[in-house]
Coordinates of C-alpha atoms and ligand atoms in Angstrom, one line a residue:
M11 CA -4.0 -15.5 37.9
K12 CA -4.9 -11.8 37.9
F13 CA -6.3 -12.0 34.4
T14 CA -9.9 -11.4 33.3
L15 CA -11.7 -11.4 30.0
S16 CA -14.8 -9.3 29.4
K17 CA -18.0 -11.2 28.7
S18 CA -18.1 -10.3 25.0
V19 CA -14.4 -11.3 24.5
K20 CA -14.9 -14.5 26.4
D21 CA -18.0 -15.4 24.3
A22 CA -16.2 -14.6 21.1
I23 CA -13.1 -16.6 22.0
N24 CA -15.1 -19.6 23.1
N25 CA -17.2 -19.6 19.9
N26 CA -14.3 -19.0 17.6
K27 CA -15.6 -15.5 16.5
P28 CA -13.2 -12.9 15.3
V29 CA -11.6 -10.7 18.0
L30 CA -9.2 -7.7 17.5
A31 CA -6.8 -6.6 20.3
L32 CA -6.3 -2.9 20.9
E33 CA -3.8 -1.1 23.2
S34 CA -4.5 1.4 25.9
T35 CA -1.3 3.5 25.9
I36 CA -2.7 5.2 22.8
I37 CA -5.7 6.2 25.0
A38 CA -3.8 7.1 28.2
S39 CA -0.9 9.0 26.8
G40 CA -1.1 9.0 23.0
M41 CA -4.1 11.3 22.8
P42 CA -5.5 14.0 25.1
Y43 CA -9.0 13.9 26.8
P44 CA -11.7 13.9 25.4
Q45 CA -10.4 13.0 21.9
N46 CA -9.1 9.7 23.4
I47 CA -12.5 8.6 24.5
E48 CA -14.1 9.7 21.3
F49 CA -11.5 7.8 19.4
Q50 CA -12.0 4.7 21.4
N51 CA -15.8 4.8 21.0
K52 CA -15.4 5.1 17.2
A53 CA -12.9 2.2 17.3
E54 CA -15.4 0.0 19.0
R55 CA -18.2 1.0 16.5
V56 CA -15.9 0.2 13.6
C57 CA -15.2 -3.2 15.0
A58 CA -18.9 -3.9 15.7
S59 CA -20.0 -2.7 12.2
L60 CA -17.6 -5.3 10.7
G61 CA -18.7 -8.1 13.1
V62 CA -15.5 -8.2 15.1
V63 CA -15.3 -8.0 18.9
P64 CA -12.8 -5.4 20.2
A65 CA -10.6 -6.4 23.1
T66 CA -8.9 -3.4 24.5
I67 CA -6.2 -4.4 27.0
A68 CA -5.2 -2.6 30.2
I69 CA -4.2 -3.3 33.8
I70 CA -6.7 -2.0 36.4
K71 CA -5.7 -2.1 40.0
G72 CA -3.4 -5.0 39.5
V73 CA -5.7 -7.1 37.3
V74 CA -5.2 -7.6 33.5
H75 CA -8.4 -6.8 31.6
V76 CA -8.9 -8.1 28.1
G77 CA -11.9 -6.1 26.9
L78 CA -12.8 -2.9 28.7
G79 CA -16.3 -1.6 29.6
P80 CA -17.2 2.1 29.6
K81 CA -16.2 2.6 33.3
E82 CA -12.8 1.0 32.9
L83 CA -12.2 2.9 29.7
N84 CA -13.1 6.2 31.3
F85 CA -10.7 5.4 34.2
I86 CA -7.8 4.7 31.8
A87 CA -8.6 7.8 29.7
T88 CA -8.8 10.3 32.6
N89 CA -6.8 9.1 35.6
P90 CA -3.3 10.6 35.7
S91 CA -2.1 7.9 38.0
V92 CA -2.3 5.3 35.2
K93 CA 1.3 4.2 34.4
K94 CA 2.7 3.3 31.0
I95 CA 3.4 -0.4 31.3
S96 CA 5.6 -2.2 28.8
K97 CA 6.3 -5.9 28.9
R98 CA 9.1 -5.8 31.6
E99 CA 6.9 -3.8 34.0
I100 CA 4.0 -6.4 34.0
G101 CA 4.9 -8.3 37.1
I102 CA 5.7 -5.1 39.1
C103 CA 2.3 -3.6 38.1
L104 CA 0.4 -6.8 39.2
E105 CA 2.4 -7.2 42.4
K106 CA 1.9 -3.6 43.5
N107 CA -1.8 -3.6 42.4
I108 CA -1.4 -0.5 40.3
S109 CA -3.1 0.5 37.1
G110 CA -1.4 0.7 33.8
A111 CA -2.0 1.3 30.2
T112 CA -0.4 -1.3 28.0
T113 CA 2.0 -0.5 25.1
V114 CA 2.5 -2.5 21.9
S115 CA 4.9 -4.9 23.7
S116 CA 2.6 -5.7 26.7
T117 CA -0.6 -5.6 24.7
S118 CA 0.6 -8.1 22.1
H119 CA 1.9 -10.3 25.0
F120 CA -1.5 -10.4 26.7
A121 CA -3.4 -10.8 23.4
H122 CA -1.2 -13.8 22.6
L123 CA -1.9 -15.2 26.1
A124 CA -5.6 -14.8 25.6
G125 CA -5.5 -16.6 22.2
I126 CA -6.1 -13.4 20.2
K127 CA -4.2 -13.5 16.9
V128 CA -4.6 -9.9 15.5
F129 CA -3.8 -6.5 17.1
S130 CA -4.2 -3.1 15.6
T131 CA -2.3 0.0 16.8
G132 CA -1.2 3.4 15.6
G133 CA 2.6 3.3 15.4
I134 CA 5.1 1.1 17.0
G135 CA 8.1 2.3 19.0
G136 CA 11.5 2.1 17.4
V137 CA 15.1 3.2 17.5
H138 CA 15.3 6.8 18.7
R139 CA 17.3 9.4 16.8
G140 CA 19.8 9.9 19.6
Y141 CA 20.3 6.1 20.1
K142 CA 24.1 6.4 19.8
T143 CA 24.3 8.2 23.2
S144 CA 20.9 7.4 24.8
L145 CA 20.8 3.7 23.7
D146 CA 17.0 4.3 23.5
M147 CA 15.3 1.5 21.5
S148 CA 11.7 0.6 22.2
Q149 CA 10.9 -2.7 23.9
D150 CA 8.3 -3.0 21.1
L151 CA 11.0 -4.2 18.7
F152 CA 12.3 -7.0 20.8
S153 CA 8.8 -8.0 21.9
L154 CA 7.7 -8.3 18.3
S155 CA 10.4 -11.0 17.9
Q156 CA 8.8 -13.0 20.7
T157 CA 5.1 -12.8 20.0
P158 CA 3.5 -14.8 17.1
I159 CA 0.5 -12.6 16.2
V160 CA -0.3 -10.1 13.5
V161 CA 0.4 -6.5 14.4
V162 CA -1.1 -3.8 12.1
C163 CA 0.4 -0.3 12.3
S164 CA 1.3 2.7 10.1
G165 CA 5.0 2.4 10.5
V166 CA 7.0 4.6 12.9
K167 CA 7.0 8.3 13.5
S168 CA 9.8 10.2 11.8
F169 CA 10.9 11.6 15.2
L170 CA 12.6 8.1 15.4
N171 CA 15.5 6.9 13.3
V172 CA 13.5 5.2 10.6
E173 CA 16.5 3.4 8.8
K174 CA 17.8 2.0 12.1
T175 CA 14.3 0.9 13.1
I176 CA 14.0 -1.0 9.8
E177 CA 17.4 -2.7 10.4
A178 CA 16.4 -3.6 14.0
L179 CA 13.2 -5.3 12.7
E180 CA 15.3 -7.3 10.4
T181 CA 17.9 -8.2 13.1
F182 CA 15.2 -9.4 15.4
G183 CA 13.6 -11.5 12.7
V184 CA 10.3 -9.7 12.5
T185 CA 8.4 -10.4 9.3
T186 CA 7.7 -6.9 7.9
V187 CA 5.3 -6.4 5.0
G188 CA 3.5 -3.5 3.4
Y189 CA -0.2 -3.5 2.7
K190 CA -0.9 -1.8 -0.6
T191 CA 2.4 0.2 -0.3
D192 CA 6.0 -0.4 -1.5
T193 CA 7.6 2.0 1.0
F194 CA 7.9 2.0 4.8
P195 CA 5.2 4.4 6.0
L196 CA 6.1 7.3 8.4
F197 CA 3.0 7.4 10.6
Y198 CA 2.0 11.0 9.7
S199 CA 3.1 10.5 6.1
S200 CA 2.0 7.6 3.9
K201 CA 5.3 7.3 2.0
S202 CA 9.1 7.4 2.7
N203 CA 12.3 6.9 0.8
N204 CA 12.7 3.4 2.4
K205 CA 11.7 0.8 -0.1
L206 CA 10.0 -2.4 1.3
Q207 CA 11.2 -5.7 0.1
Y208 CA 7.7 -7.3 0.2
S209 CA 4.1 -6.2 0.2
F210 CA 0.6 -7.6 -0.4
N211 CA -2.4 -6.1 -2.0
T212 CA -4.9 -8.6 -0.4
V213 CA -5.9 -9.6 3.1
G214 CA -5.6 -13.2 2.0
G215 CA -1.9 -12.7 1.3
L216 CA -1.3 -11.4 4.8
V217 CA -3.3 -14.2 6.4
G218 CA -1.5 -16.8 4.2
T219 CA 1.9 -15.4 5.3
Y220 CA 1.0 -15.5 8.9
R221 CA -0.3 -19.1 8.6
E222 CA 3.0 -20.2 7.0
N223 CA 5.0 -18.5 9.7
I224 CA 3.0 -20.4 12.4
K225 CA 3.2 -23.7 10.6
N226 CA 6.9 -23.3 10.6
Q227 CA 6.9 -22.5 14.3
L228 CA 8.3 -19.0 14.0
Q229 CA 7.9 -17.0 17.2
S230 CA 7.9 -13.5 15.8
S231 CA 5.0 -11.3 14.8
L232 CA 3.9 -10.5 11.3
L233 CA 4.2 -6.7 11.2
V234 CA 1.8 -5.2 8.6
L235 CA 2.5 -1.7 7.5
N236 CA -0.7 0.1 6.5
P237 CA -0.1 3.7 5.4
V238 CA -2.3 6.6 6.7
P239 CA -5.1 7.4 4.3
K240 CA -3.8 10.0 1.8
K241 CA -6.5 12.5 2.6
D242 CA -5.4 12.8 6.2
E243 CA -1.6 12.6 5.8
I244 CA 0.8 15.4 6.7
L245 CA 3.7 15.4 4.3
E246 CA 7.2 14.8 5.8
E247 CA 8.4 18.2 4.4
K248 CA 5.7 20.0 6.3
I249 CA 6.2 18.3 9.7
K250 CA 10.0 18.0 9.6
N251 CA 10.7 21.4 11.3
I252 CA 8.1 20.9 13.9
I253 CA 9.6 17.5 14.8
S254 CA 13.2 18.9 15.0
K255 CA 12.0 21.7 17.3
S256 CA 10.1 19.3 19.5
I257 CA 13.1 17.1 19.8
S258 CA 15.3 20.1 20.8
K259 CA 12.8 21.1 23.4
M260 CA 12.7 17.6 24.8
E261 CA 16.5 17.5 25.1
K262 CA 16.6 20.9 26.8
L263 CA 14.0 19.7 29.3
G264 CA 16.0 16.5 30.0
I265 CA 13.0 14.2 29.1
I266 CA 14.3 10.7 28.7
G267 CA 13.1 7.0 28.7
N268 CA 9.5 6.1 28.3
K269 CA 8.4 9.8 28.7
T270 CA 9.8 10.7 25.3
T271 CA 7.1 9.3 23.0
P272 CA 4.2 10.8 24.9
F273 CA 6.0 14.2 25.2
L274 CA 6.7 14.3 21.5
L275 CA 3.2 13.3 20.5
N276 CA 1.7 16.1 22.6
E277 CA 4.2 18.7 21.5
I278 CA 3.6 17.9 17.8
A279 CA -0.2 18.0 18.4
E280 CA 0.2 21.5 20.0
K281 CA 2.5 22.8 17.3
T282 CA 0.2 21.6 14.5
K283 CA -2.9 22.9 16.2
N284 CA -4.2 19.3 16.6
K285 CA -3.8 18.5 12.9
S286 CA -1.4 15.7 13.9
L287 CA -4.0 14.4 16.3
E288 CA -6.6 14.1 13.5
T289 CA -4.0 12.3 11.4
N290 CA -3.3 9.9 14.3
I291 CA -7.0 9.2 14.8
S292 CA -7.5 8.6 11.1
L293 CA -4.6 6.1 10.7
A294 CA -5.5 4.3 13.9
L295 CA -9.1 3.8 12.7
N296 CA -7.8 2.7 9.3
N297 CA -5.5 0.1 11.0
I298 CA -8.5 -1.1 13.0
K299 CA -10.5 -1.7 9.8
L300 CA -7.7 -3.7 8.3
G301 CA -7.1 -5.6 11.5
A302 CA -10.8 -6.5 11.7
K303 CA -10.7 -7.7 8.1
I304 CA -7.7 -9.9 8.9
A305 CA -9.4 -11.3 12.0
L306 CA -12.5 -12.1 9.9
E307 CA -10.5 -13.8 7.2
M308 CA -8.8 -16.0 9.8
Ligands
PSU410 N1 2.9 5.6 18.8 C1 1.8 6.4 18.8 N2 1.1 6.5 19.9 C2 1.4 5.8 21.0 C3 2.5 5.0 21.0 C4 3.3 4.9 19.9 O1 1.5 7.0 17.8 O2 0.7 6.0 22.0 C5 2.9 4.2 22.2 C6 2.6 2.7 22.0 O3 2.0 2.1 23.1 C7 4.0 2.1 21.9 C8 4.8 3.0 22.8 O4 4.1 0.8 22.2 O5 4.2 4.3 22.6 C9 6.3 3.0 22.6 O6 6.9 3.7 23.7 P1 8.5 3.7 23.8 O7 8.9 4.5 22.6 O8 8.7 4.4 25.1 O9 8.9 2.3 23.7
MN411 MN1 12.5 3.8 25.1

């Protein structure tokens, strides 16, 4: 099998030490260079300081890597030939020996294969605003229904249709809970008008819920919604217009499919003079802290 674990990840798994999976699309197309490398280095330091081994997942020249060294990380962060690989493209990428950054769907799949139970990311993909005509719904949603791990995120960006995304999570049977919040967070903003049915204020409650799901042989993920820290949030009222303008530009340029999320992230970062990027980094690091605590508790 074209599947390799880094030494630190292998040691941790063999000795039952806590491991946290991280995705690589956030590095390859979610953030620009050099902020992507700086973010990733901080992420690894946060994990190390909490006693958790980070396992960043990517495909390099047709081999799945669970745990990246500095050379591999640099390759993913700087090489424009690196493709965005979701779950359905895995076989193609391996057969063609190409390199790919993994999204939430493919990262969680490989984490599960490797026996890693917790994965922290920024935001998940969801139902797009124009879904009625484009039929664009992220593979992440369906994949979350097939992968029994814990996924920590800060909700979905408000450039998606948030209400429909929440419905889709319910339809697919994804256990969705807030952590110290009673509303569905909007990535850049900590709160929304969408009330959550259930939330927990303790890591123990999250781990207990996951264990009960597993004991009952559920196949879906536990999706933990961890809002962006208040000090770094951008209020929805402030970013609404920028998001609308970015969507209009995307439609005018005819950008569709898996190019839409990277385009919008970039466009919003430019229009906010990188304030949205700072928010993105803050929430992703906060999710890594929570993911690490969950991995420790397990
Ligand atoms: N949200 C972010 N940054 C990202 C992504 C989402 O804030 O980089 C990436 C994740 O890898 C997610 C993917 O799985 O975008 C979803 O893409 P799509 O909408 O094409 O399914
Ligand atoms: Mn899509």
